[in-house]
Structures are given as C-alpha cells and as structure tokens.
Amino acid sequence: MAAAPPVLRVRNLTVEFATDAGIVRAVDDVSFDVAGDETVALVGESGCGKTVTGLSLLRLVPEPPGRYAGGSIELAGRDLLALPGEALPAIRGRDVAMIFQEPMTALNPVFTIGTQMADVLRQHRGLSRSKARAEAAAMLAAVNIPDPDRRLDDYPHQLSGGMRQRVMIAMALSCRPRLLVADEPTTALDVTTQAQVLAEFRRLQQEFRTAVILVTHDLGVVAETCTRAIVMYCGSIVESGPTAELFRHPRHPYTRGLLESVPRVRAERLPELPVIPGRVPDPGRLPAGCRFADRCSRVQSRCRDARPPLQPVGAGVPVSVACFNPW
Amino acid sequence: MPIAQYALRKLLAGIPLVIGVTLVSFALMVYFGPDRTYELLGKNPTEEQIAEVRSQLGYDRPFAERYAGFLREVVTFDFGYAATGEPVATLLARTVPVSLLLILPGFVLGHLVSLGLALLAAYWRGRVADRLIMALATVGMSVSFVIVMIGFQIVFGSSDWLGWFPVRGWSTDSVGEYLRYIAVPTLATMFVAIGYDTRFYRALVAEEMTRDHVRTARAYGIPEARIFTRNILKNCLIPVITRVMFSIPSVAVGGSLLIESYFGIPGVGRATYEAIITGDQPVLKAVVTLTAILFVLVVILNDILYRVVDPRVSLE
C-alpha cells in the first residue's frame, strides 16, 4: 500500500494565530506523509487543528492573523511554505485542490456553475472558452450529474446541497490535482445524500488516482472511505495508523474515547452514551505535559510532567501513538 | 415579458405614493409656504386689493377644491404659468436638461471613482495606500459641500491661483465650452461624493472578502486582483445599485439647487429655489410632482437592476 512515493510530506508544521488573548498555536509540530494513492483522514473534535492543517496544505490560512511559525509542507517536492505568495495561485487548484464544508456558500452565488468551473480550467489549463465549457460539462457528467450541459447554466441556488457538493468535487478534480483536501465534505448534507456523495467520492478518487486528505469528525465516514487515519487533539497528532487497525485496536485513550462515544445501533440500549469526561483545555493555556492528561482514565504522574512524543508502537504494526501508557 | 409586466404593476402601485407626496407638500405649501399676495401688492395695500389678489391666485377657495385642482394639473401634466408669465412646461423644458447635463458627469464619475478607490483600499488593506485613500475620504466627508465649492472656485477659478475654469455661468455652445463650465462643479461634487461613498463601498468590499466563495476562488488559484474586480465586485453590486439609485432624487433636487445657485447656472434647482423664495406655487407643484414620479421610477429601475445582477432575485 505504501509503495507509491509520498505526494505530500508535512514536517513539523506549526501554525499560530494572533488573538486578543495572545498567540495561540492551532497546529503544533505536526508531521505526516500522504502517498499518491491514499485516502487519509484527519480526525478530531472541533478546534483540534484539523481544519487549519487542511487549509495549510494550500497555504490558505489567512495571514494575518495566522502565521506559519515553522515546518515545511512539501507537495510534489516543493515546499509551499518557502514559496513566494505570487507563486501560490499557479499551484492552488492545479496541484492541490480543496472541497469545503458548506456547499451552500462555497460557490459564488452570482456566477453560473459553468462560469465558475470554466474559470478554473482556463486559469490552469489555458483552455479556450468553448473548450473549457465542454470540459466542465464532461466533469459534471463524471460526477453523475444528469443533463450536464443544461446544469452549466444554472446558478448555485438552483441546485440541491448534494448537487452543489458534486459540482465542487467536479471542479476540484477538473485540473487533475495530485492532492485533494476535503474539509467535512458531507457534514452539511443529509444522511442519504451523504452516502451517495461519499460513494461518488471514493469512485472518483480511484478513477483520477488523486491522493485525498479527508478532514472530518465523523468516524463513520473515516471507516468507509479512508485507508489511514490521523487523530488530532489540541493541535497535535495523538495517534495515526491504518483505519482498520485503529478501529480494531485504538491505543491512545483519546482515540478509544472518540470511538466509544460514537452513537451506533447496539443490541442493548445503554443507560447513557459514553462520553469523554472533562473539556478540551484552553488553547491559550495548555498544560506542560500531555494535553489529554486531565481527561484521561489512564493518566500517570509522568504524563503531567512531559509531553509524550509520537512514536511507532513497533512489533511490525504501522501505528504511531503519542502516549506513555497506551492501551 | 415579465419585466414589462412588473414595471407596469409597480407604476400602478406608485400612484398612491405620488398622491401622498403631493398632498403633504401641497398642505405645507398652503399653510406654511410664502404668500405671493404681499409681493404683488407692495407696501400698504387695502383690504379690497388683498382680497382681490387672493381670489386671483385662488387662495380664497377651500383646501379640498385647491388640491383637487392640483391633482387635475398632475393628471393632465399642465401646471399653468409661472410667476414670470412663462408656461411651467416651457420653464421645465428649459431648465431640466441644464441640470441633468450639470449633475450627471459628477454623479457617475463620483460613484465610479469611489468604487475603484474602495476596491484598491480593500486590496491594499492595512497598508499605506489604504490609509491614504481613507484619509482622503474622511477629508471629503468632513468638509461641508458649500466650503468645498467656494474653495474649488477660488483654487480653479481665481486668476491668483490656477485660473483654469470659469466658475459662473453656463454654455453648451460647444463640447469644449460645456466641459469648461462643468469642470469645477463636477470636481466639487466628486470630492464630496468620494468622501461618503468610498467609506461605504470599502466596507462592502471588506465584508464580501470574508465570504466562503472568495476563499474558494483563492483555493482554486484565481489571481487576487481578478477576485476583487470580478468575484467580489459583482457580489457587491446590489448595495451599490441601491445607494446609487436612491441618491438620484436627492442629488437631482438638493445637489443641483446648491451647485446652480453657487455657480449661477440656470437649471431646475435654481428655478425651484427662486420659486420657494417667491411662493411661485405652479412651479413648486410641478417640481414636487416630478420628484415624486422620479422616485417611483427609481424604485422600479432599482428592482429591475437587482434582477439583472443577482440571479437569486425574482421580480415577484
């Protein structure tokens, strides 16, 4: 599986935001690779830094208030963080594309679908107006939108949420990017549409052979679509590994808590849904030791003194975990 | 044709508005307006003379009857004769085109330049250019229009200063003459308009910049300058159109009144001003009616333009 060379190599990525309460680290020393044929999930609660990490892959974090405080993001051998700002438009949409959470607002309400898709195609592939339109129609057909030629002249408000998200996917894949970042692409859709869009997504990913990073809090989506998952907590990676292994044997207490708190169909109704006790610490006042210590059932005294590094668990299992006392 | 249908329906709906405006302004004119009687009679008139003139002017008849007469004039578009003896229709035909030629260039250029400056300021937000533009806007907003006009007259008109343009009078004999006469009024209008409009437009652009679709455009490699001049600009057009359209009546009446009296230009603003001073009711009635109709037309045009720029708007 890991035979393909990595398309994306993130090393020690650190992103800070200037807020009224001082500098806040939204992403703290995050490193991971994504190979050309992988679908990798970035999982965690809201505020864990997964979306900021996703945006960083296109260098889309607004600067200011954001700031890339360190690390590198190598996409196809080029470090995005070292490039001058003027070089970014040529990469965005062509080498790396992004799908956003809200299909309602992510498309421009006053331009037709066709215009918006053609804009991207003309920008990156230098197509003529008519060629770009034909290509846009072909892309809509590829994402199974019926009657694509007519849909091109529709405005976003004339389409349903699922359709809009398909349009976003079509637009994202239209320039054959090496990497696709999808930020909660199905969260705003209802459940049946969600399943359709996910199925579409998976099929297209194989067809276009694009590496995908799926930013989500939905473990169901992760289980269905991702080969590998990276669990984030308070801006850092706490555990990463193949999805199947992670779900079967979660090693970090946070991963385990996250899995247990997923509502699911059970034979017996539990008196209460299990939740992780306590709260996410204030990002402005993080503890010196493990950031999960206060909520952890397996906490030891050393957890409060030092932060556990992310380390491979060994024994031939391709899982890394940042815990002194893993399961 | 739904647009024509819509316009017609709105026109009909505008009738009560026109009636309301004429009623209120007529009441104000009758009860608080200047009385031409004493102007016509001079000093020490007798009771009989007063009564005679009042009856000539129709002041002695009941309000309802006089208002009904006014409405008849509105419907037939015949407002009778001005105090000078000139038919009101002729007076308007003479003065309205002058005012339009005077006001339009400054009005259009003022909004266009403001919008351009607002886009530049937002594009360079937080930088020196942004601060300079906004400082200029604050100056334009803070200085009274009257002061600006007098200042510009001195700077551009006085031979001690630049002395480039005439600052009194009017001519449309040739395009060159016309441009020379409108130069200073246009610059003064633009200066003040830029003050108010740039701030407003920059706030619009800044708000639009935070929208998700702008981030999407950025994520797909659309160059920043293009995002501003196309994606953001088109989304800002609805409030821009509203502001432009709704400033037409006030500029057409208030703006032209001030400019024409300061630059000695024979437009409808000055004619209105003189009619107010002398109590020339036929002229006032015509101007009030025309302004009300202009307002109704502006509202209709406004809605139709919405439909043109924003596909989400339906004319229902």
XYZ file of C-alpha atoms in Angstrom:
643
model
C 0.000 0.000 0.000
C 2.753 2.433 0.903
C 4.602 1.534 -2.284
C 3.739 4.803 -4.029
C 6.099 7.666 -3.179
C 4.617 10.366 -0.958
C 2.880 13.218 -2.779
C 2.739 15.238 0.372
C 5.307 15.436 3.115
C 4.413 17.623 6.082
C 7.192 18.183 8.616
C 6.881 19.911 11.981
C 4.073 22.146 10.750
C 3.293 24.818 13.321
C 0.570 27.402 12.755
C -0.098 30.225 15.174
C -2.848 32.793 15.413
C -2.602 36.215 16.969
C -5.695 36.659 19.144
C -6.727 39.137 21.798
C -5.627 36.606 24.392
C -2.160 36.348 22.841
C -0.557 33.900 20.444
C -2.466 30.653 20.086
C -0.944 27.568 18.486
C -3.647 25.947 16.393
C -1.273 23.383 14.888
C 1.726 22.272 16.875
C 4.576 20.321 15.336
C 2.541 18.110 13.025
C 4.309 15.713 10.636
C 2.831 13.182 8.250
C 3.129 11.819 4.712
C 0.474 11.016 2.156
C 1.192 8.670 -0.712
C -0.197 9.114 -4.218
C -2.981 6.565 -3.893
C -4.019 7.061 -0.291
C -7.077 8.499 1.349
C -6.033 9.775 4.738
C -8.395 11.032 7.392
C -7.605 13.899 9.728
C -9.888 13.224 12.668
C -10.658 15.113 15.838
C -13.085 17.355 17.657
C -13.801 20.900 16.551
C -10.868 23.116 17.392
C -8.278 20.331 17.333
C -6.465 21.943 14.414
C -7.579 19.581 11.679
C -9.182 22.261 9.523
C -6.241 24.628 9.952
C -3.945 21.764 8.950
C -6.129 21.149 5.894
C -6.124 24.828 4.890
C -2.371 24.971 5.384
C -1.902 22.399 2.650
C -2.980 25.127 0.215
C -1.440 27.852 2.369
C -4.920 29.261 2.754
C -4.686 30.224 6.426
C -5.249 33.985 6.413
C -2.024 35.789 7.274
C -2.530 37.787 9.499
C -3.948 36.791 11.985
C -2.466 33.389 11.167
C 1.234 32.700 10.810
C 3.188 29.675 9.695
C 5.577 29.555 12.606
C 7.626 26.632 11.414
C 7.961 23.421 9.483
C 7.521 22.585 5.841
C 4.811 21.337 3.503
C 6.358 19.576 0.551
C 3.925 18.982 -2.262
C 5.433 17.027 -5.138
C 8.877 18.042 -3.953
C 8.209 21.774 -3.498
C 7.937 23.420 -0.090
C 4.763 25.510 -0.133
C 5.825 27.490 2.905
C 9.068 28.569 1.243
C 7.376 29.809 -1.948
C 6.666 33.495 -2.534
C 2.974 34.383 -2.300
C 2.765 35.122 -6.038
C 3.620 31.504 -6.856
C 0.630 30.118 -4.978
C -2.214 30.753 -7.483
C -0.438 28.554 -10.034
C -0.393 25.660 -7.551
C -3.800 26.055 -5.948
C -6.439 24.248 -7.936
C -3.858 22.573 -10.173
C -1.578 20.586 -7.854
C -3.762 20.690 -4.795
C -7.483 21.385 -4.676
C -9.898 21.750 -1.820
C -13.538 20.930 -1.183
C -15.241 22.893 1.559
C -17.794 22.014 4.159
C -20.590 24.347 3.136
C -21.659 23.775 -0.456
C -24.259 26.496 0.087
C -21.752 29.294 0.471
C -18.584 27.912 -1.082
C -19.770 28.622 -4.613
C -20.193 32.171 -5.839
C -23.941 32.932 -5.894
C -23.863 35.359 -8.810
C -21.991 33.287 -11.386
C -23.225 30.152 -13.121
C -21.722 26.772 -12.339
C -20.308 26.693 -15.854
C -18.582 30.055 -15.481
C -17.016 29.103 -12.182
C -15.763 25.755 -13.457
C -14.526 27.257 -16.710
C -12.650 29.957 -14.774
C -10.593 27.291 -13.046
C -9.970 25.328 -16.237
C -8.941 28.396 -18.176
C -6.712 29.537 -15.363
C -4.733 26.322 -15.106
C -5.101 24.548 -18.394
C -5.217 27.551 -20.676
C -8.321 26.294 -22.453
C -10.423 28.470 -24.708
C -13.858 29.491 -23.530
C -15.680 26.830 -25.516
C -13.170 24.079 -24.703
C -13.363 24.952 -21.010
C -17.131 24.741 -21.143
C -17.039 21.364 -22.844
C -14.556 20.100 -20.291
C -16.715 21.425 -17.441
C -19.703 19.554 -18.856
C -17.602 16.384 -19.090
C -16.586 16.786 -15.450
C -20.208 17.220 -14.374
C -21.043 14.038 -16.255
C -18.149 12.316 -14.473
C -19.683 13.123 -11.090
C -23.025 11.745 -12.314
C -24.897 14.997 -12.645
C -27.704 14.412 -15.108
C -28.076 16.711 -18.090
C -24.701 18.425 -17.548
C -24.969 20.859 -20.470
C -28.088 22.410 -19.020
C -26.732 22.422 -15.465
C -23.783 24.541 -16.571
C -26.115 27.495 -16.963
C -27.617 27.034 -13.517
C -26.715 29.225 -10.606
C -25.715 27.556 -7.332
C -29.041 28.357 -5.653
C -30.853 26.317 -8.284
C -29.094 23.117 -7.176
C -29.612 20.950 -4.101
C -26.895 20.642 -1.470
C -25.795 17.239 -2.761
C -25.635 18.546 -6.316
C -23.615 21.534 -5.243
C -21.142 19.307 -3.465
C -20.845 17.186 -6.627
C -20.140 20.372 -8.548
C -17.396 21.189 -6.039
C -15.933 17.715 -6.480
C -16.082 18.077 -10.261
C -14.360 21.449 -10.031
C -11.737 20.069 -7.652
C -10.866 17.177 -9.937
C -11.093 19.133 -13.191
C -7.397 20.030 -13.238
C -6.299 16.552 -12.098
C -4.685 17.641 -8.816
C -2.204 15.342 -7.110
C -3.789 16.046 -3.768
C -7.350 16.801 -2.813
C -8.178 18.217 0.595
C -11.802 17.711 1.577
C -12.903 19.587 4.689
C -16.011 17.893 6.114
C -17.393 17.451 2.599
C -20.538 15.658 3.709
C -21.259 17.208 7.101
C -23.752 19.721 5.729
C -25.668 17.079 3.748
C -28.457 14.827 4.948
C -27.633 11.184 5.573
C -28.776 9.593 2.319
C -27.151 12.293 0.206
C -24.059 11.894 2.343
C -23.799 8.220 1.415
C -24.223 8.950 -2.300
C -21.663 11.716 -2.312
C -19.193 9.574 -0.382
C -19.622 6.684 -2.802
C -19.069 9.077 -5.674
C -16.048 10.488 -3.970
C -14.479 7.083 -3.475
C -15.116 6.004 -7.034
C -13.641 9.200 -8.461
C -10.625 9.074 -6.233
C -9.747 5.694 -7.722
C -10.561 6.835 -11.227
C -8.487 10.011 -11.039
C -5.804 8.488 -8.802
C -5.674 11.507 -6.559
C -4.368 11.432 -3.021
C -7.074 12.602 -0.645
C -6.982 14.135 2.790
C -10.374 13.977 4.392
C -10.812 16.339 7.297
C -13.697 15.091 9.405
C -15.049 14.461 12.857
C -17.275 11.685 11.568
C -15.716 8.306 12.320
C -18.334 6.573 10.197
C -17.058 8.459 7.171
C -13.488 7.576 8.112
C -14.294 3.877 8.368
C -15.964 3.883 4.981
C -13.532 5.898 2.927
C -10.079 6.147 4.423
C -7.123 3.831 4.258
C -5.325 5.614 7.029
C -6.346 7.962 9.827
C -4.535 10.629 11.775
C -6.147 11.523 15.098
C -5.511 15.069 16.299
C -6.051 16.566 19.710
C -5.245 20.160 20.729
C -3.206 20.838 17.619
C -1.072 17.716 17.714
C -1.240 14.200 16.362
C -2.016 11.690 19.131
C -2.296 8.574 17.014
C -2.009 7.530 13.407
C -2.248 4.280 11.522
C -4.312 2.195 9.106
C -8.010 2.747 9.707
C -8.799 -0.906 10.275
C -6.079 -1.281 12.899
C -7.026 1.988 14.575
C -10.644 0.975 14.860
C -9.876 -2.557 15.997
C -7.233 -1.621 18.493
C -7.224 2.049 19.460
C -4.102 2.613 21.539
C -4.399 6.222 22.604
C -7.031 6.763 25.323
C -8.376 9.695 23.307
C -8.853 7.583 20.172
C -10.597 4.968 22.274
C -12.843 7.569 23.871
C -13.674 9.012 20.466
C -14.645 5.586 19.123
C -16.736 4.739 22.167
C -18.661 7.970 22.053
C -19.928 7.346 18.526
C -23.667 6.694 18.667
C -24.406 3.427 16.934
C -27.005 0.748 16.668
C -26.475 -1.549 19.645
C -28.257 -4.703 20.710
C -28.845 -3.291 24.128
C -29.691 0.271 24.845
C -27.076 1.819 27.105
C -28.330 3.911 30.007
C -26.029 6.668 28.852
C -23.890 7.275 25.791
C -20.240 7.101 26.838
C -18.562 10.484 26.692
C -15.015 11.621 27.323
C -15.099 13.400 30.672
C -13.810 16.927 31.089
C -13.150 19.531 28.449
C -10.589 20.428 25.838
C -8.029 22.692 27.524
C -7.947 26.374 26.641
C -5.540 26.672 23.680
C -4.035 29.765 25.274
C -3.149 27.886 28.482
C -2.083 24.408 27.559
C -0.670 22.137 30.259
C 3.061 21.383 30.244
C 2.562 17.632 29.999
C 0.204 15.562 27.921
C -2.712 17.733 26.789
C -5.154 14.920 27.330
C -3.952 14.169 30.894
C -6.847 15.886 32.673
C -9.430 13.852 30.807
C -7.549 10.561 30.678
C -8.556 7.428 32.563
C -5.025 6.009 32.378
C -3.121 9.093 33.454
C 0.159 8.609 35.323
C 2.281 11.132 37.145
C 4.816 11.482 34.312
C 2.006 12.382 31.902
C 1.726 15.712 33.697
C 5.428 16.477 33.577
C 6.351 15.789 29.964
C 4.585 15.536 26.628
C 4.661 12.046 25.204
C 6.280 12.055 21.742
C 4.598 10.448 18.749
C 6.360 7.102 18.361
C 5.843 3.921 16.382
C 4.418 1.187 18.557
C 6.743 -1.325 16.932
C 6.192 -5.073 16.617
C 5.526 -4.670 12.913
C 2.318 -2.666 13.477
C 2.327 0.527 11.351
C 0.767 2.617 14.098
C 2.271 5.594 15.920
C 0.926 6.858 19.194
C 1.776 9.753 21.487
C 1.105 8.193 24.876
C 3.194 6.962 27.823
C 0.595 4.434 28.821
C -1.269 3.261 25.707
C -3.851 0.511 25.631
C -42.411 39.916 -20.881
C -42.244 39.650 -17.098
C -40.042 42.740 -16.677
C -42.502 44.982 -18.532
C -45.353 43.439 -16.580
C -43.517 44.016 -13.345
C -42.740 47.629 -14.228
C -46.359 48.298 -15.055
C -47.556 46.788 -11.791
C -45.042 48.859 -9.843
C -46.069 52.006 -11.697
C -49.662 51.449 -10.655
C -48.545 50.799 -7.091
C -46.640 54.097 -7.255
C -49.803 56.130 -7.773
C -50.724 56.272 -4.054
C -47.164 57.375 -3.308
C -47.383 60.241 -5.774
C -50.765 61.251 -4.355
C -49.420 61.129 -0.794
C -46.375 63.212 -1.645
C -48.439 65.821 -3.486
C -50.945 66.008 -0.630
C -48.330 66.540 2.073
C -46.273 69.014 0.091
C -49.352 70.913 -1.024
C -50.555 71.196 2.564
C -47.128 72.530 3.575
C -47.159 74.977 0.703
C -50.632 76.262 1.532
C -50.286 76.591 5.274
C -46.592 77.345 5.736
C -45.411 78.487 2.333
C -44.732 82.071 1.342
C -47.731 84.122 0.291
C -47.375 85.894 -3.019
C -50.090 88.356 -2.212
C -47.872 90.865 -0.450
C -45.132 90.564 -3.007
C -47.524 91.521 -5.762
C -49.119 94.389 -3.848
C -46.114 96.113 -2.360
C -46.468 98.331 0.682
C -49.750 99.413 2.310
C -52.367 97.538 0.270
C -56.028 97.964 1.080
C -58.262 95.161 2.296
C -60.037 95.054 -1.048
C -56.816 94.805 -3.018
C -55.681 91.927 -0.818
C -58.952 90.108 -1.260
C -58.841 90.628 -4.996
C -55.331 89.294 -5.425
C -56.045 86.349 -3.164
C -59.031 85.466 -5.245
C -56.982 85.807 -8.440
C -54.373 83.450 -7.045
C -57.101 81.115 -5.855
C -56.020 81.417 -2.216
C -59.583 82.046 -1.035
C -61.014 78.758 -2.163
C -61.269 75.757 0.222
C -58.265 73.464 0.559
C -60.048 70.416 -0.910
C -61.002 72.324 -4.005
C -57.499 73.701 -4.483
C -55.975 70.247 -4.003
C -58.412 68.745 -6.487
C -57.285 71.393 -8.943
C -53.683 70.388 -8.284
C -54.473 66.738 -8.952
C -56.137 67.707 -12.202
C -52.958 69.508 -13.179
C -50.925 66.417 -12.269
C -53.069 64.150 -14.432
C -53.053 66.477 -17.407
C -49.444 67.435 -16.793
C -50.398 71.060 -17.231
C -49.244 73.225 -14.358
C -50.192 76.551 -15.856
C -47.997 79.629 -15.747
C -45.062 80.575 -13.582
C -44.998 83.934 -11.840
C -42.866 85.293 -14.672
C -45.652 84.517 -17.121
C -43.696 81.704 -18.714
C -45.622 78.409 -19.027
C -44.342 75.940 -16.406
C -43.839 73.298 -19.096
C -41.534 75.626 -21.036
C -39.668 76.556 -17.893
C -39.025 72.880 -17.109
C -38.055 72.073 -20.696
C -35.522 74.895 -20.475
C -34.051 74.144 -17.032
C -34.201 70.345 -16.533
C -31.762 69.470 -19.363
C -29.285 72.018 -17.993
C -29.416 70.403 -14.554
C -29.010 66.912 -15.990
C -26.000 67.952 -18.051
C -24.552 69.631 -14.987
C -25.156 66.864 -12.441
C -24.694 63.633 -14.374
C -20.929 63.684 -15.032
C -20.049 64.332 -11.397
C -22.626 61.847 -10.189
C -21.441 58.999 -12.413
C -17.738 59.737 -12.020
C -18.114 60.179 -8.256
C -19.578 56.708 -7.821
C -17.160 55.056 -10.246
C -14.072 56.626 -8.701
C -15.333 55.839 -5.187
C -15.892 52.211 -6.094
C -12.456 51.993 -7.680
C -10.779 53.589 -4.671
C -12.730 51.309 -2.329
C -11.516 48.225 -4.216
C -7.934 49.478 -4.130
C -8.153 50.323 -0.426
C -9.563 46.897 0.393
C -6.979 45.199 -1.831
C -4.176 47.036 -0.037
C -5.945 46.819 3.314
C -3.845 47.955 6.238
C -1.118 49.363 4.014
C -0.150 52.955 3.344
C -2.290 53.232 0.202
C -5.343 52.114 2.155
C -4.717 54.691 4.864
C -4.155 57.469 2.313
C -7.371 56.690 0.473
C -9.361 56.523 3.676
C -7.807 59.758 4.944
C -8.814 61.485 1.707
C -12.315 60.100 2.132
C -12.523 61.398 5.680
C -11.497 64.866 4.495
C -14.098 64.767 1.710
C -16.734 63.734 4.211
C -15.804 66.247 6.892
C -15.718 69.416 4.811
C -19.085 70.987 4.051
C -20.155 70.940 0.411
C -20.518 74.719 0.453
C -16.948 75.176 1.669
C -15.701 72.736 -0.956
C -17.485 74.652 -3.701
C -16.146 78.002 -2.568
C -12.661 76.570 -2.105
C -12.652 74.956 -5.539
C -13.981 78.150 -7.113
C -11.064 80.046 -5.652
C -8.437 77.440 -6.477
C -9.578 76.648 -10.038
C -11.250 79.901 -10.961
C -9.312 82.753 -9.383
C -6.573 84.232 -11.512
C -4.440 84.470 -8.361
C -4.462 80.680 -8.207
C -4.879 78.311 -11.142
C -7.491 80.283 -13.047
C -8.236 77.360 -15.353
C -12.003 77.274 -15.478
C -14.944 79.709 -15.329
C -16.873 79.485 -12.065
C -20.010 81.388 -13.028
C -22.411 80.906 -15.862
C -23.257 78.252 -18.361
C -22.764 77.422 -22.006
C -23.410 74.420 -24.191
C -22.417 76.066 -27.455
C -19.663 73.537 -27.972
C -18.426 70.450 -26.167
C -15.299 72.341 -25.112
C -17.312 75.177 -23.609
C -19.600 72.728 -21.861
C -16.667 70.864 -20.334
C -15.086 74.116 -19.169
C -18.247 75.179 -17.381
C -18.949 71.858 -15.681
C -15.330 71.267 -14.627
C -15.358 72.911 -11.217
C -18.910 71.852 -10.184
C -18.068 68.297 -11.238
C -14.813 68.265 -9.289
C -16.560 69.635 -6.199
C -19.354 67.027 -6.447
C -16.846 64.242 -6.920
C -14.731 65.372 -3.992
C -17.676 65.204 -1.630
C -19.138 62.030 -3.163
C -15.790 60.259 -2.856
C -15.756 61.133 0.820
C -19.035 59.443 1.587
C -19.107 56.676 -0.996
C -15.560 55.356 -0.663
C -16.069 54.556 3.020
C -19.345 52.837 2.309
C -18.021 50.866 -0.647
C -14.859 49.814 1.149
C -16.949 48.417 3.999
C -18.996 46.455 1.451
C -15.902 45.054 -0.230
C -14.295 44.209 3.101
C -17.368 42.286 4.160
C -17.588 40.442 0.869
C -13.928 39.472 1.203
C -14.767 37.307 4.202
C -17.265 35.180 2.265
C -16.668 31.495 1.678
C -16.828 31.825 -2.077
C -13.854 34.191 -2.002
C -11.854 31.560 -0.158
C -12.975 29.014 -2.756
C -11.775 31.262 -5.582
C -8.458 31.638 -3.804
C -8.239 27.867 -3.254
C -8.625 27.360 -6.996
C -5.835 29.712 -7.935
C -7.875 32.645 -9.224
C -5.456 35.595 -9.006
C -6.196 38.044 -6.207
C -6.704 41.066 -8.462
C -9.236 39.149 -10.511
C -11.061 38.024 -7.375
C -11.540 41.693 -6.484
C -12.536 43.040 -9.858
C -14.849 40.174 -10.725
C -15.970 37.833 -7.951
C -16.209 40.400 -5.168
C -17.327 43.316 -7.311
C -20.317 41.540 -8.795
C -21.435 40.378 -5.371
C -21.255 43.953 -4.061
C -23.399 45.355 -6.842
C -26.777 45.073 -5.107
C -25.966 47.504 -2.284
C -24.027 49.681 -4.725
C -27.025 49.909 -7.044
C -29.295 50.697 -4.113
C -27.059 53.520 -2.992
C -26.616 54.944 -6.467
C -30.285 54.755 -7.371
C -31.618 56.178 -4.158
C -29.230 59.091 -4.239
C -30.620 60.167 -7.631
C -33.657 62.085 -6.296
C -31.706 63.898 -3.602
C -28.851 64.763 -5.943
C -31.254 65.877 -8.668
C -33.060 68.225 -6.295
C -30.774 69.186 -3.411
C -27.444 68.923 -5.192
C -28.442 70.840 -8.257
C -30.048 73.530 -6.089
C -26.808 74.264 -4.232
C -24.492 73.985 -7.206
C -26.678 76.053 -9.504
C -27.013 78.885 -7.029
C -23.264 78.956 -6.295
C -22.226 78.728 -9.932
C -25.016 80.858 -11.381
C -26.297 78.106 -13.626
C -29.869 78.378 -14.967
C -31.025 74.877 -14.041
C -34.141 73.490 -12.424
C -32.551 73.637 -8.963
C -32.186 77.377 -9.111
C -35.652 77.772 -10.598
C -37.014 75.747 -7.685
C -35.093 77.801 -5.181
C -36.473 81.027 -6.608
C -39.976 79.573 -6.662
C -39.675 78.693 -2.981
C -38.496 82.187 -2.085
C -41.215 83.923 -4.058
C -44.011 81.457 -3.380
C -44.432 80.566 -7.029
C -46.810 77.683 -6.469
C -47.309 76.455 -10.049
C -43.550 75.828 -10.389
C -43.317 74.209 -6.964
C -46.239 71.940 -7.662
C -44.661 70.778 -10.910
C -41.278 70.145 -9.302
C -42.779 68.250 -6.363
C -44.806 66.061 -8.696
C -41.873 65.352 -10.964
C -39.681 64.457 -7.997
C -42.276 62.024 -6.675
C -42.582 60.405 -10.092
C -38.796 60.265 -10.383
C -38.697 58.448 -7.070
C -41.230 55.849 -8.199
C -39.264 55.299 -11.414
C -36.026 54.951 -9.463
C -37.540 52.258 -7.250
C -38.732 50.300 -10.276
C -35.433 50.614 -12.103
C -33.663 49.617 -8.902
C -35.596 46.345 -8.651
C -35.057 45.544 -12.302
C -31.311 46.119 -11.943
C -31.275 43.774 -8.931
C -32.720 41.106 -11.148
C -30.007 41.729 -13.719
C -27.050 41.394 -11.328
C -28.344 38.786 -8.900
C -29.904 35.610 -10.267
C -31.408 34.839 -6.862
C -33.708 37.837 -7.040
C -37.058 37.216 -8.662
C -39.409 40.006 -9.647
C -42.397 38.727 -7.735
